[in-house]
Amino acid sequence: MHPYIALVPGHGARVRDGRPTHDPGASCIGRDSEGRPETYIEDDRVRTLAPRLASRLIAAGLGCGIYDAAGPSPASDPGRSYRHRCLSGVAAANAQGFTSCLVLHLHLNAGGGNYAAAIHHPGEASTPRWAAAIETALAAVPGIKRRREQSTVAAFPRADGLVQAAWAAGRSHPSVRVHAIVLEPAFLDQPDHWRHLSDGGLDVLADAITAGLVAGLELR
């Protein structure tokens, strides 16, 4: 049985010390398809991508849902809102009778790179294969390259907290084996990627991510 896919968009709304706040993530002033300035904000772009990706995964026969409710995140524990979202996804997998769940954190990179990164823990069974398949599919998208090395939490240490948030959620539902990938399919500040950050361009990313997961899960 394939895993349930819990999509967790990054950044966005949260509740800090009992008050609603907002974390937009990274941002960049890029160019649209007509060459006009356009502001790309991480939390907005991943929340536009998430429903498009979910619809494609469901059409491919995968159980899938989006988990984005704001959770408590006091200043002393900024990761709590992610654990809240992960827990909602794992609980949904458990309620639907799935024995495994892949928490797919959706983010966008910054720093001028040109590759896609499906970041995972190298010691976790199956997840490296799924991550490699996603990166291969995204590398077929014009302008997006593939990293020479595996995209592990050792190379992206800030992603480790998101992986740990998913695993912590799994401890609340021991009948569900939880896996985690932190997906950064493009760079906000890479001009070669701006075409894929527009509303239409995000469809291309959603298609590629779906193709990668289908191949990695060996559903064909």
CSV table of C-alpha atoms in Angstrom, one decimal:
chain,number,residue,atom,x,y,z
A,1,MET,CA,0.0,0.0,0.0
A,2,HIS,CA,1.4,3.4,-1.0
A,3,PRO,CA,1.8,6.1,1.7
A,4,TYR,CA,-0.7,8.8,2.4
A,5,ILE,CA,0.8,12.1,1.2
A,6,ALA,CA,0.4,15.0,3.7
A,7,LEU,CA,1.2,18.3,2.0
A,8,VAL,CA,2.5,20.9,4.6
A,9,PRO,CA,3.0,24.3,3.0
A,10,GLY,CA,5.8,26.2,4.7
A,11,HIS,CA,5.6,29.5,6.6
A,12,GLY,CA,2.3,31.4,6.5
A,13,ALA,CA,0.0,32.0,9.5
A,14,ARG,CA,0.8,30.9,13.0
A,15,VAL,CA,-0.3,31.8,16.5
A,16,ARG,CA,2.5,33.1,18.7
A,17,ASP,CA,2.0,33.6,22.4
A,18,GLY,CA,-1.8,33.5,21.8
A,19,ARG,CA,-1.8,36.2,19.1
A,20,PRO,CA,-2.0,35.6,15.3
A,21,THR,CA,1.2,36.4,13.4
A,22,HIS,CA,2.4,35.9,9.9
A,23,ASP,CA,5.7,34.4,8.5
A,24,PRO,CA,6.0,35.1,4.8
A,25,GLY,CA,9.2,33.2,4.3
A,26,ALA,CA,11.6,34.4,1.5
A,27,SER,CA,10.7,37.0,-1.1
A,28,CYS,CA,12.1,38.4,-4.3
A,29,ILE,CA,11.1,40.9,-7.0
A,30,GLY,CA,11.3,39.0,-10.2
A,31,ARG,CA,9.8,39.3,-13.7
A,32,ASP,CA,6.6,37.9,-15.1
A,33,SER,CA,6.3,36.3,-18.6
A,34,GLU,CA,6.0,39.9,-20.1
A,35,GLY,CA,9.1,41.1,-18.4
A,36,ARG,CA,7.2,43.2,-15.9
A,37,PRO,CA,8.3,43.3,-12.2
A,38,GLU,CA,6.5,40.8,-10.0
A,39,THR,CA,7.0,40.0,-6.3
A,40,TYR,CA,7.3,36.4,-5.4
A,41,ILE,CA,6.7,35.5,-1.8
A,42,GLU,CA,7.4,32.0,-0.5
A,43,ASP,CA,4.3,31.4,1.6
A,44,ASP,CA,2.0,32.7,-1.2
A,45,ARG,CA,3.7,30.6,-3.9
A,46,VAL,CA,3.7,27.3,-2.0
A,47,ARG,CA,0.0,27.8,-1.1
A,48,THR,CA,-0.8,28.3,-4.7
A,49,LEU,CA,1.2,25.2,-5.6
A,50,ALA,CA,-0.3,23.0,-2.9
A,51,PRO,CA,-3.9,22.5,-4.2
A,52,ARG,CA,-2.6,22.0,-7.8
A,53,LEU,CA,-0.2,19.3,-6.6
A,54,ALA,CA,-2.9,17.7,-4.4
A,55,SER,CA,-5.3,17.4,-7.3
A,56,ARG,CA,-2.7,15.7,-9.5
A,57,LEU,CA,-1.7,13.3,-6.8
A,58,ILE,CA,-5.3,12.3,-6.1
A,59,ALA,CA,-5.8,11.9,-9.9
A,60,ALA,CA,-2.8,9.6,-9.9
A,61,GLY,CA,-4.5,7.4,-7.3
A,62,LEU,CA,-2.7,8.6,-4.2
A,63,GLY,CA,-4.3,9.5,-0.9
A,64,CYS,CA,-3.5,13.1,-0.3
A,65,GLY,CA,-4.5,16.2,1.8
A,66,ILE,CA,-3.2,19.7,2.6
A,67,TYR,CA,-2.5,20.5,6.3
A,68,ASP,CA,-2.1,24.2,6.9
A,69,ALA,CA,-4.0,25.3,9.9
A,70,ALA,CA,-2.2,27.8,12.1
A,71,GLY,CA,-0.9,26.2,15.3
A,72,PRO,CA,0.5,27.7,18.5
A,73,SER,CA,4.1,28.7,18.1
A,74,PRO,CA,5.4,30.7,21.1
A,75,ALA,CA,8.6,32.7,20.6
A,76,SER,CA,10.5,30.0,22.5
A,77,ASP,CA,9.4,27.2,20.2
A,78,PRO,CA,8.9,28.4,16.6
A,79,GLY,CA,8.6,24.9,15.3
A,80,ARG,CA,5.4,24.1,17.1
A,81,SER,CA,3.2,25.3,14.3
A,82,TYR,CA,4.9,22.8,11.9
A,83,ARG,CA,4.4,19.9,14.4
A,84,HIS,CA,0.7,20.9,14.6
A,85,ARG,CA,0.4,20.7,10.8
A,86,CYS,CA,2.3,17.4,10.6
A,87,LEU,CA,0.2,15.9,13.4
A,88,SER,CA,-3.0,16.8,11.5
A,89,GLY,CA,-1.7,15.1,8.4
A,90,VAL,CA,-0.5,11.9,10.2
A,91,ALA,CA,-3.8,11.8,12.1
A,92,ALA,CA,-5.7,11.9,8.8
A,93,ALA,CA,-3.6,9.1,7.4
A,94,ASN,CA,-4.3,7.0,10.5
A,95,ALA,CA,-8.1,7.8,10.3
A,96,GLN,CA,-8.2,6.6,6.7
A,97,GLY,CA,-6.4,3.3,7.5
A,98,PHE,CA,-3.0,4.1,6.0
A,99,THR,CA,-0.1,2.3,7.5
A,100,SER,CA,2.4,4.9,6.3
A,101,CYS,CA,2.5,8.6,5.6
A,102,LEU,CA,4.9,10.8,3.7
A,103,VAL,CA,4.9,14.4,5.1
A,104,LEU,CA,5.9,16.6,2.1
A,105,HIS,CA,6.9,20.0,3.4
A,106,LEU,CA,6.6,22.6,0.6
A,107,HIS,CA,9.1,25.4,0.5
A,108,LEU,CA,11.0,27.5,-2.0
A,109,ASN,CA,14.7,28.1,-1.9
A,110,ALA,CA,16.7,31.4,-1.9
A,111,GLY,CA,20.3,32.3,-2.4
A,112,GLY,CA,20.7,32.2,-6.1
A,113,GLY,CA,21.0,28.5,-6.8
A,114,ASN,CA,19.6,26.8,-9.8
A,115,TYR,CA,18.6,23.3,-8.6
A,116,ALA,CA,15.7,21.5,-7.0
A,117,ALA,CA,16.2,19.8,-3.6
A,118,ALA,CA,14.1,17.1,-2.1
A,119,ILE,CA,15.7,17.0,1.4
A,120,HIS,CA,15.5,13.9,3.4
A,121,HIS,CA,17.2,11.9,6.2
A,122,PRO,CA,19.7,9.5,4.5
A,123,GLY,CA,19.1,6.7,7.0
A,124,GLU,CA,15.3,6.4,6.4
A,125,ALA,CA,14.2,3.5,4.3
A,126,SER,CA,12.5,4.3,1.0
A,127,THR,CA,12.6,8.1,1.4
A,128,PRO,CA,16.0,8.6,-0.4
A,129,ARG,CA,14.6,6.7,-3.4
A,130,TRP,CA,11.5,8.8,-3.5
A,131,ALA,CA,13.5,12.1,-3.1
A,132,ALA,CA,15.8,11.1,-5.9
A,133,ALA,CA,12.9,10.4,-8.2
A,134,ILE,CA,11.4,13.8,-7.4
A,135,GLU,CA,14.7,15.6,-8.1
A,136,THR,CA,15.1,13.7,-11.4
A,137,ALA,CA,11.6,14.7,-12.6
A,138,LEU,CA,12.2,18.4,-11.6
A,139,ALA,CA,15.6,18.4,-13.3
A,140,ALA,CA,13.7,17.8,-16.6
A,141,VAL,CA,12.0,21.2,-16.2
A,142,PRO,CA,13.7,23.9,-18.2
A,143,GLY,CA,16.1,26.0,-16.1
A,144,ILE,CA,16.1,23.6,-13.1
A,145,LYS,CA,19.2,21.6,-12.5
A,146,ARG,CA,19.9,18.5,-10.4
A,147,ARG,CA,22.3,18.6,-7.4
A,148,ARG,CA,25.4,16.5,-7.8
A,149,GLU,CA,25.0,15.1,-4.3
A,150,GLN,CA,21.9,13.8,-2.5
A,151,SER,CA,19.9,16.5,-0.8
A,152,THR,CA,20.2,15.3,2.8
A,153,VAL,CA,19.7,17.1,6.1
A,154,ALA,CA,23.4,17.0,6.5
A,155,ALA,CA,23.7,19.4,3.5
A,156,PHE,CA,20.6,21.4,4.6
A,157,PRO,CA,20.7,21.3,8.4
A,158,ARG,CA,17.8,23.8,8.9
A,159,ALA,CA,15.5,21.2,7.2
A,160,ASP,CA,16.2,18.7,10.0
A,161,GLY,CA,13.8,20.4,12.3
A,162,LEU,CA,11.0,19.9,9.7
A,163,VAL,CA,11.9,16.2,9.4
A,164,GLN,CA,11.9,15.9,13.2
A,165,ALA,CA,8.5,17.6,13.3
A,166,ALA,CA,7.1,14.9,11.1
A,167,TRP,CA,8.7,12.1,13.1
A,168,ALA,CA,7.4,13.6,16.3
A,169,ALA,CA,3.9,13.5,14.9
A,170,GLY,CA,4.3,9.8,14.0
A,171,ARG,CA,5.0,9.0,17.7
A,172,SER,CA,1.4,10.0,18.4
A,173,HIS,CA,0.2,7.4,15.9
A,174,PRO,CA,2.5,4.4,16.2
A,175,SER,CA,0.5,2.4,13.7
A,176,VAL,CA,1.5,4.8,11.0
A,177,ARG,CA,5.1,4.8,9.8
A,178,VAL,CA,6.0,8.4,9.0
A,179,HIS,CA,8.5,9.6,6.3
A,180,ALA,CA,9.4,13.2,5.6
A,181,ILE,CA,10.8,15.2,2.6
A,182,VAL,CA,11.4,18.9,2.6
A,183,LEU,CA,10.9,19.9,-1.0
A,184,GLU,CA,12.4,23.1,-2.5
A,185,PRO,CA,11.5,22.7,-6.2
A,186,ALA,CA,12.9,26.1,-7.3
A,187,PHE,CA,14.7,29.3,-6.2
A,188,LEU,CA,12.8,32.5,-5.7
A,189,ASP,CA,15.8,34.6,-6.7
A,190,GLN,CA,16.9,32.6,-9.7
A,191,PRO,CA,15.9,34.4,-13.0
A,192,ASP,CA,15.8,31.0,-14.8
A,193,HIS,CA,13.1,29.9,-12.3
A,194,TRP,CA,10.8,32.9,-12.4
A,195,ARG,CA,8.8,31.4,-15.3
A,196,HIS,CA,7.9,28.5,-13.0
A,197,LEU,CA,6.8,30.7,-10.1
A,198,SER,CA,3.9,32.3,-12.0
A,199,ASP,CA,0.4,30.8,-11.6
A,200,GLY,CA,0.8,28.9,-14.9
A,201,GLY,CA,4.4,28.0,-14.2
A,202,LEU,CA,3.4,26.3,-11.0
A,203,ASP,CA,1.4,23.8,-12.9
A,204,VAL,CA,4.7,22.7,-14.5
A,205,LEU,CA,6.2,22.2,-11.1
A,206,ALA,CA,3.1,20.3,-9.9
A,207,ASP,CA,3.3,18.0,-12.9
A,208,ALA,CA,7.0,17.2,-12.4
A,209,ILE,CA,6.6,16.6,-8.6
A,210,THR,CA,3.7,14.2,-9.3
A,211,ALA,CA,5.7,12.4,-12.0
A,212,GLY,CA,8.6,12.0,-9.6
A,213,LEU,CA,6.4,10.6,-6.8
A,214,VAL,CA,4.6,8.2,-9.1
A,215,ALA,CA,8.0,6.9,-10.4
A,216,GLY,CA,9.5,6.8,-6.9
A,217,LEU,CA,6.6,4.9,-5.4
A,218,GLU,CA,6.6,2.6,-8.4
A,219,LEU,CA,2.9,3.1,-9.2
A,220,ARG,CA,3.4,2.8,-13.0
